[in-house]
Short mmCIF file of C-alpha atoms in Angstrom, two decimals:
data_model
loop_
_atom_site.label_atom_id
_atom_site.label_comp_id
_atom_site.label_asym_id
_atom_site.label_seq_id
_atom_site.Cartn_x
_atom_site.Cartn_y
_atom_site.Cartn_z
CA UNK A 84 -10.71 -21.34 -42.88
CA UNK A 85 -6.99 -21.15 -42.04
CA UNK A 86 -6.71 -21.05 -38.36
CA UNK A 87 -2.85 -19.86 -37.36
CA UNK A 88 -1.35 -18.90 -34.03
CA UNK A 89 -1.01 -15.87 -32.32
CA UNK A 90 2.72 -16.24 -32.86
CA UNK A 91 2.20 -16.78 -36.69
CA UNK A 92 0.41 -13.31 -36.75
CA UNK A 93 3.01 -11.54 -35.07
CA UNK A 94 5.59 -13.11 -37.33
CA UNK A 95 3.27 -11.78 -40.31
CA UNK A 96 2.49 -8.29 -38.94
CA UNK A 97 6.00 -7.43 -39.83
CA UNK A 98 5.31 -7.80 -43.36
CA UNK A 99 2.74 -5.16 -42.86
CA UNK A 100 3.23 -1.22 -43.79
CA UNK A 101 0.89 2.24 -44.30
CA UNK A 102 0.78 4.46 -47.39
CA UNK A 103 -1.22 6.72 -47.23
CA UNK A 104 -3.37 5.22 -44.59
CA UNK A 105 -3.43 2.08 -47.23
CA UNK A 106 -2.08 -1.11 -45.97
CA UNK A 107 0.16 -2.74 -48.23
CA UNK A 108 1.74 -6.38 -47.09
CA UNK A 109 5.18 -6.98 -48.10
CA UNK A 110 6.11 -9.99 -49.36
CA UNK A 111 9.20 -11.80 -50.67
CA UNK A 112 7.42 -13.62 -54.05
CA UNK A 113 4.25 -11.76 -54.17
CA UNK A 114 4.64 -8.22 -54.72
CA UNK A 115 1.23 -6.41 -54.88
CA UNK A 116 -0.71 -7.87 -51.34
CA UNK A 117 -3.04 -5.60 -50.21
CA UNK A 118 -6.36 -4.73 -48.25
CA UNK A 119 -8.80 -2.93 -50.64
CA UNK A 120 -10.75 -1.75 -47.28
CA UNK A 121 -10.25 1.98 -45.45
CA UNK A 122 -11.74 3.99 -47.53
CA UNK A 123 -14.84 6.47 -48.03
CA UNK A 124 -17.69 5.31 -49.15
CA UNK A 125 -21.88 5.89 -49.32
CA UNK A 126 -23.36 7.68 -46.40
CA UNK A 127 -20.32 8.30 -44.32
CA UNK A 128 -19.58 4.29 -44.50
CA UNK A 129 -15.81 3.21 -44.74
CA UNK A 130 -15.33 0.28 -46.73
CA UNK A 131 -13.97 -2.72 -44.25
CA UNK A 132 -10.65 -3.99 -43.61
CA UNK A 133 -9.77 -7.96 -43.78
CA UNK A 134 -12.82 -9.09 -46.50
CA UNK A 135 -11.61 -7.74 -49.93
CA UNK A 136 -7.52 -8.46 -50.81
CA UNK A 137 -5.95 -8.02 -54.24
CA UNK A 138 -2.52 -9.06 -55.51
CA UNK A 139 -0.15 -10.45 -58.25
CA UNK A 140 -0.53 -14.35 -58.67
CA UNK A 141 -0.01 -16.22 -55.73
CA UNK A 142 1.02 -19.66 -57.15
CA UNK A 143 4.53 -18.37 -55.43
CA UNK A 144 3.44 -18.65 -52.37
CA UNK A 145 6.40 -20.74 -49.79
CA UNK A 146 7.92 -20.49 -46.25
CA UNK A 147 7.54 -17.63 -44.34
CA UNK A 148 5.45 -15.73 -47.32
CA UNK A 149 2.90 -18.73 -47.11
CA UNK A 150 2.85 -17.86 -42.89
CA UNK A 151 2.22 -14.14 -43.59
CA UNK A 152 -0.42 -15.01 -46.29
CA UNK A 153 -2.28 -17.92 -44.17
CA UNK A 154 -2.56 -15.19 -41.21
CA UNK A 155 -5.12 -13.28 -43.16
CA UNK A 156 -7.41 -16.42 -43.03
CA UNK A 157 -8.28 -15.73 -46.79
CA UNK A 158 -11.53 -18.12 -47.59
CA UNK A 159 -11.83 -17.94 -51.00
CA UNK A 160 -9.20 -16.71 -54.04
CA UNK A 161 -10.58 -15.23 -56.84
CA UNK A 162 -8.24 -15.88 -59.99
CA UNK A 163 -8.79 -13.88 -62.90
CA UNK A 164 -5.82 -15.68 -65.31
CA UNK A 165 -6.43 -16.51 -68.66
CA UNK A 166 -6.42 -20.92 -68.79
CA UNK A 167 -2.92 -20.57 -70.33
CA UNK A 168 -2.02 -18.68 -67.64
CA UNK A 169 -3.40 -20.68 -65.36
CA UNK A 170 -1.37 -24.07 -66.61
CA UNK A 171 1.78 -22.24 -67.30
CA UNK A 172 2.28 -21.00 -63.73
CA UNK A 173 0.05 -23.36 -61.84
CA UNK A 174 -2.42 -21.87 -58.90
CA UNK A 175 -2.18 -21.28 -54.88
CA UNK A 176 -0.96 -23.41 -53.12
CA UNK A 177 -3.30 -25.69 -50.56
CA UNK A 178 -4.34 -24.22 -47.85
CA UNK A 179 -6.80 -26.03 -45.43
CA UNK A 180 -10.45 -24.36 -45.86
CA UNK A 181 -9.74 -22.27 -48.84
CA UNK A 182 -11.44 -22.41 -52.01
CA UNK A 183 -9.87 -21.84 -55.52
CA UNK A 184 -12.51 -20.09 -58.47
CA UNK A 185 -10.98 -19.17 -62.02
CA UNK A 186 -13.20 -16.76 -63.58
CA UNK A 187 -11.76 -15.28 -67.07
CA UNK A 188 -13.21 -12.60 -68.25
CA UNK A 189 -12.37 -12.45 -71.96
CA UNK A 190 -10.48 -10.51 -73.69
CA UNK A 191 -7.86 -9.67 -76.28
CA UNK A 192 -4.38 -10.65 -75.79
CA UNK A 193 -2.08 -7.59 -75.12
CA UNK A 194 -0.33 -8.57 -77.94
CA UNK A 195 -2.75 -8.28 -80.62
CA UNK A 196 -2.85 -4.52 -79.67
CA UNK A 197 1.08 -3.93 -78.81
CA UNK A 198 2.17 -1.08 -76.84
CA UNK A 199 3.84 1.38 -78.80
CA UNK A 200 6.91 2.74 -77.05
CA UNK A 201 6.26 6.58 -76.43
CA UNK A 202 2.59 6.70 -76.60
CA UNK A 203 0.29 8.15 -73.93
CA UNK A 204 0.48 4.73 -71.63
CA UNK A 205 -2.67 5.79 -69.58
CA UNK A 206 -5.02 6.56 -73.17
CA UNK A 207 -3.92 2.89 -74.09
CA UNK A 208 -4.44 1.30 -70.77
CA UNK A 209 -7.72 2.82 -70.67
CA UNK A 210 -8.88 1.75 -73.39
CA UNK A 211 -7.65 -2.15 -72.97
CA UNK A 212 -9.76 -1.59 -70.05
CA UNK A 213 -12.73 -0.55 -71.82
CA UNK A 214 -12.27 -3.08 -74.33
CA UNK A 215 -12.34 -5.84 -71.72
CA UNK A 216 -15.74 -4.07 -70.07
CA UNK A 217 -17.14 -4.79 -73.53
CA UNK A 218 -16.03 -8.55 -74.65
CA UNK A 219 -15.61 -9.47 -70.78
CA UNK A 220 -19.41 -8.55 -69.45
CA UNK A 221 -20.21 -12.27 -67.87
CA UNK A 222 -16.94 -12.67 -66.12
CA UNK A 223 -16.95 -9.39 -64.59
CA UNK A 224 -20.45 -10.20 -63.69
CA UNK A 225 -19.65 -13.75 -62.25
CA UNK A 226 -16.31 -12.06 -60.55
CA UNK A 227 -18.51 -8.99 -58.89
CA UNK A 228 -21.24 -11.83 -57.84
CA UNK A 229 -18.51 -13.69 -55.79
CA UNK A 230 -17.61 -11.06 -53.92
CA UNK A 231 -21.23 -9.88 -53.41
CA UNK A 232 -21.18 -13.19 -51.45
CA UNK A 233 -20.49 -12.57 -47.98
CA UNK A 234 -20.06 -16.81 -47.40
CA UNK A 235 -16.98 -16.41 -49.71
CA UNK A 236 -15.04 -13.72 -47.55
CA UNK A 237 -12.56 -12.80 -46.66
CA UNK A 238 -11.68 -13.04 -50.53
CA UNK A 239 -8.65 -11.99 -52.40
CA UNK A 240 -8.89 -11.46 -56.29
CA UNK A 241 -5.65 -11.61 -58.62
CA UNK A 242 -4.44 -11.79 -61.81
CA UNK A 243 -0.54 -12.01 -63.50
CA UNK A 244 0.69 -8.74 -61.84
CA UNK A 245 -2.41 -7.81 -60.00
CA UNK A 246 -3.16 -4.02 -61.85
CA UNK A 247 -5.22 -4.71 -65.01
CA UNK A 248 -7.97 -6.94 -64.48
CA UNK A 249 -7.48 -6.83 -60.96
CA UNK A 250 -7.15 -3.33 -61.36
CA UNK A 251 -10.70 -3.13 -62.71
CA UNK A 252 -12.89 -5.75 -60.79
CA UNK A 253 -12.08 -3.89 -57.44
CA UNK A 254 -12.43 -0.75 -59.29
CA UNK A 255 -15.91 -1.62 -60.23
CA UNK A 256 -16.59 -2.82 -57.05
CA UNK A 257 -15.26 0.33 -55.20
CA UNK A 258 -17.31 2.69 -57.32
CA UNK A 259 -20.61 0.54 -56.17
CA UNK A 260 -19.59 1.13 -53.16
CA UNK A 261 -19.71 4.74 -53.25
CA UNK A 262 -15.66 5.46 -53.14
CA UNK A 263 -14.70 8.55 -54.93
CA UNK A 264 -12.68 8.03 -58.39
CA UNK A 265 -9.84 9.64 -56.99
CA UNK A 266 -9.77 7.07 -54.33
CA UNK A 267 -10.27 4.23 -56.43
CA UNK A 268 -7.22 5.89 -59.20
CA UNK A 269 -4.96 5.91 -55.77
CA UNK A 270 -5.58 2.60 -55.06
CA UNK A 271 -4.94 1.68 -58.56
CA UNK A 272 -1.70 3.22 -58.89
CA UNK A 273 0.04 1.30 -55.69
CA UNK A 274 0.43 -1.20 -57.86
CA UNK A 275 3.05 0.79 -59.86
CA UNK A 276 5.38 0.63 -56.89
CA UNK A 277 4.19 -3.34 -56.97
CA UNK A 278 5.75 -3.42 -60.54
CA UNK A 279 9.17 -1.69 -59.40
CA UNK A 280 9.64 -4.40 -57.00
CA UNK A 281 8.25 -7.70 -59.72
CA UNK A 282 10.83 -6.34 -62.12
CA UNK A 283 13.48 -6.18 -59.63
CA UNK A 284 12.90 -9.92 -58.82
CA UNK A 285 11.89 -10.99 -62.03
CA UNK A 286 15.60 -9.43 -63.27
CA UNK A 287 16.89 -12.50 -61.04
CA UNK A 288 14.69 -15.20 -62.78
CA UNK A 289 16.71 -15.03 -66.49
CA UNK A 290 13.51 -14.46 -67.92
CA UNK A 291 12.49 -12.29 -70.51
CA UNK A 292 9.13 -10.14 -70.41
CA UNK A 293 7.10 -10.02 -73.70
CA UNK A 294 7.68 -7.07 -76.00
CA UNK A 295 4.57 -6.37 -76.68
CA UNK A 296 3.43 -5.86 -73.16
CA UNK A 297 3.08 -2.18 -71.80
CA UNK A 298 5.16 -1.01 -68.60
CA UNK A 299 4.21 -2.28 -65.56
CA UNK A 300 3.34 1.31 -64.37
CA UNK A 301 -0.65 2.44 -63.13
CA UNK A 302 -0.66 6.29 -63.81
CA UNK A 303 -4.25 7.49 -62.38
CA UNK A 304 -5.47 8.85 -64.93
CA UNK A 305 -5.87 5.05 -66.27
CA UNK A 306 -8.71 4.03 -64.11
CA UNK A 307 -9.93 8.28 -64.10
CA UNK A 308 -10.60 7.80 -67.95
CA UNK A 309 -11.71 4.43 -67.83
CA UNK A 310 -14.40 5.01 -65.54
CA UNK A 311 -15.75 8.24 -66.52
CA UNK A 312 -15.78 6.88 -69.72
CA UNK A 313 -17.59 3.83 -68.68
CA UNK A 314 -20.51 6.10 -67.27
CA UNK A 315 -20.81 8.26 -69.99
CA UNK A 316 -21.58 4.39 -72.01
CA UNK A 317 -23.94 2.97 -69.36
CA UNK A 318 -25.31 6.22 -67.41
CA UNK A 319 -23.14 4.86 -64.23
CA UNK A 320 -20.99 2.36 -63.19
CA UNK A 321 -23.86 0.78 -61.70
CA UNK A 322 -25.82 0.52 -65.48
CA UNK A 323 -22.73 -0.94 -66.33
CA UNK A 324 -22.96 -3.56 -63.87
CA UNK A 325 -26.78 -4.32 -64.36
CA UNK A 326 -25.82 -4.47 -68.58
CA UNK A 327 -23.14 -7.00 -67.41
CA UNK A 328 -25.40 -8.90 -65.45
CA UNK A 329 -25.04 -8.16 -62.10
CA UNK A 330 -28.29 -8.37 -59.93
CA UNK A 331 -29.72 -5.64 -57.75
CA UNK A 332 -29.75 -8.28 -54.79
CA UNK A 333 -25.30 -8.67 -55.54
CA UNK A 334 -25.39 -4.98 -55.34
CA UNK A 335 -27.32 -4.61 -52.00
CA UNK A 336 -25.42 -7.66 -50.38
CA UNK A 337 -21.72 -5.89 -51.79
CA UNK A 338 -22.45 -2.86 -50.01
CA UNK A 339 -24.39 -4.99 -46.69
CA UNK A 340 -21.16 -6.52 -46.13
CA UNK A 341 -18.20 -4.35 -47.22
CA UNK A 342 -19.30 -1.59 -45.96
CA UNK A 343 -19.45 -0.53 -42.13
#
């Protein structure tokens, strides 16, 4: 593990802010950091702080945004990037003790199912979502196993812009750990904020974002739809999880260890 100095944390805490009693880590190239612990879950449990992060790609990662990120003593990253993905940006930089897995779960490229400008933006990210749930089972399941792992954490899980597939593995996970849908459709929706301030950098970079690809915006009702809908398939999001592959023995040790 990453061992840093008191100094280095205080340097780092300043990146550090609430929203609604959410901690969100600020950043100069990463742009959706944050702790997916604080909240409710089974039997009066809160779901802990410092094991579970989530964010946009990290392969940005320099300076004093590489200080700020080593002070979190992250073990393991969890990178959810298609390969092309993967070679086109390139992955975390080294840290000492940390421990790079790609897991892809599969699915279609945005583009084959372009956003149509005007249409209801949460019915179509809902139901890229579900489509991934379907064609994506054994990477979700591999994905959900890692974190079950307690040896892997503290963990952080990303994709591109950290709200899609991101967006649903710690969904999935929050829901098995008892955290109300509202919660989890909160937590999901940070990341639209997140997107405000990629677009503002990216507008620096003289890139161009595909056409095809829907705003970077996470209305609730997005993860709202896409998990009731997901329990009225498999019974709960549990069944869903157990259809996937997921074990009983990954769901105890989830809950054993992110839950206090």
């Amino acid at each position: 593990m990453t061992v840093t100095s008191a100094g280095d944390t205080h340097r780092a805490d300043r990146y550090r802010v609430r929203v609604d009693a959410i901690e969100v880590t600020r950043f100069n190239t990463l742009f959706n950091f944050r702790d997916v612990g604080g909240h409710a879950g089974h039997d009066g449990r809160t779901v802990r702080s410092g094991r579970l992060f989530r964010s946009d790609t990290p392969h940005r990662l320099a300076g004093a945004d590489r200080t700020a990120f080593a002070s979190f003593g992250v073990r393991t990253v969890l990178d959810l990037r298609r390969p092309h993905e993967v070679d086109r940006d390139g992955r975390i930089p080294d840290f000492a003790g940390l421990t790079w897995r790609h897991i892809h779960p599969e699915h279609a490229e945005w583009s084959d199912i372009p956003f149509q400008p005007g249409a209801d933006l949460a019915r179509y990210l809902a139901d890229r979502y579900a489509d991934l749930a379907t064609t994506g089972t054994a990477g979700l399941a591999a994905a959900i196993g890692l974190i079950a792992d307690e040896s892997n954490a503290p963990l952080l899980v990303h994709c591109v812009a950290g709200k899609d597939r991101t967006g649903i593995v710690c969904g999935l996970t929050l829901a098995v750990l008892g955290v109300s849908d509202d919660d989890i459709a909160t937590d999901y929706a940070l990341s639209t904020a997140a997107g405000e301030r990629f677009q503002a950098w990216f507008a620096t970079t003289g890139m161009a974002v595909h056409p095809a690809l829907p705003p970077l915006t996470c209305p609730e009702e997005a993860m709202l739809l896409f998990l009731a809908e997901l329990r009225d398939s498999y019974g709960s999001v549990e069944g869903y999880l157990r259809h996937a592959g997921v074990s009983d023995a990954q769901v105890a040790a989830l809950r054993d260890h992110l839950l206090e």
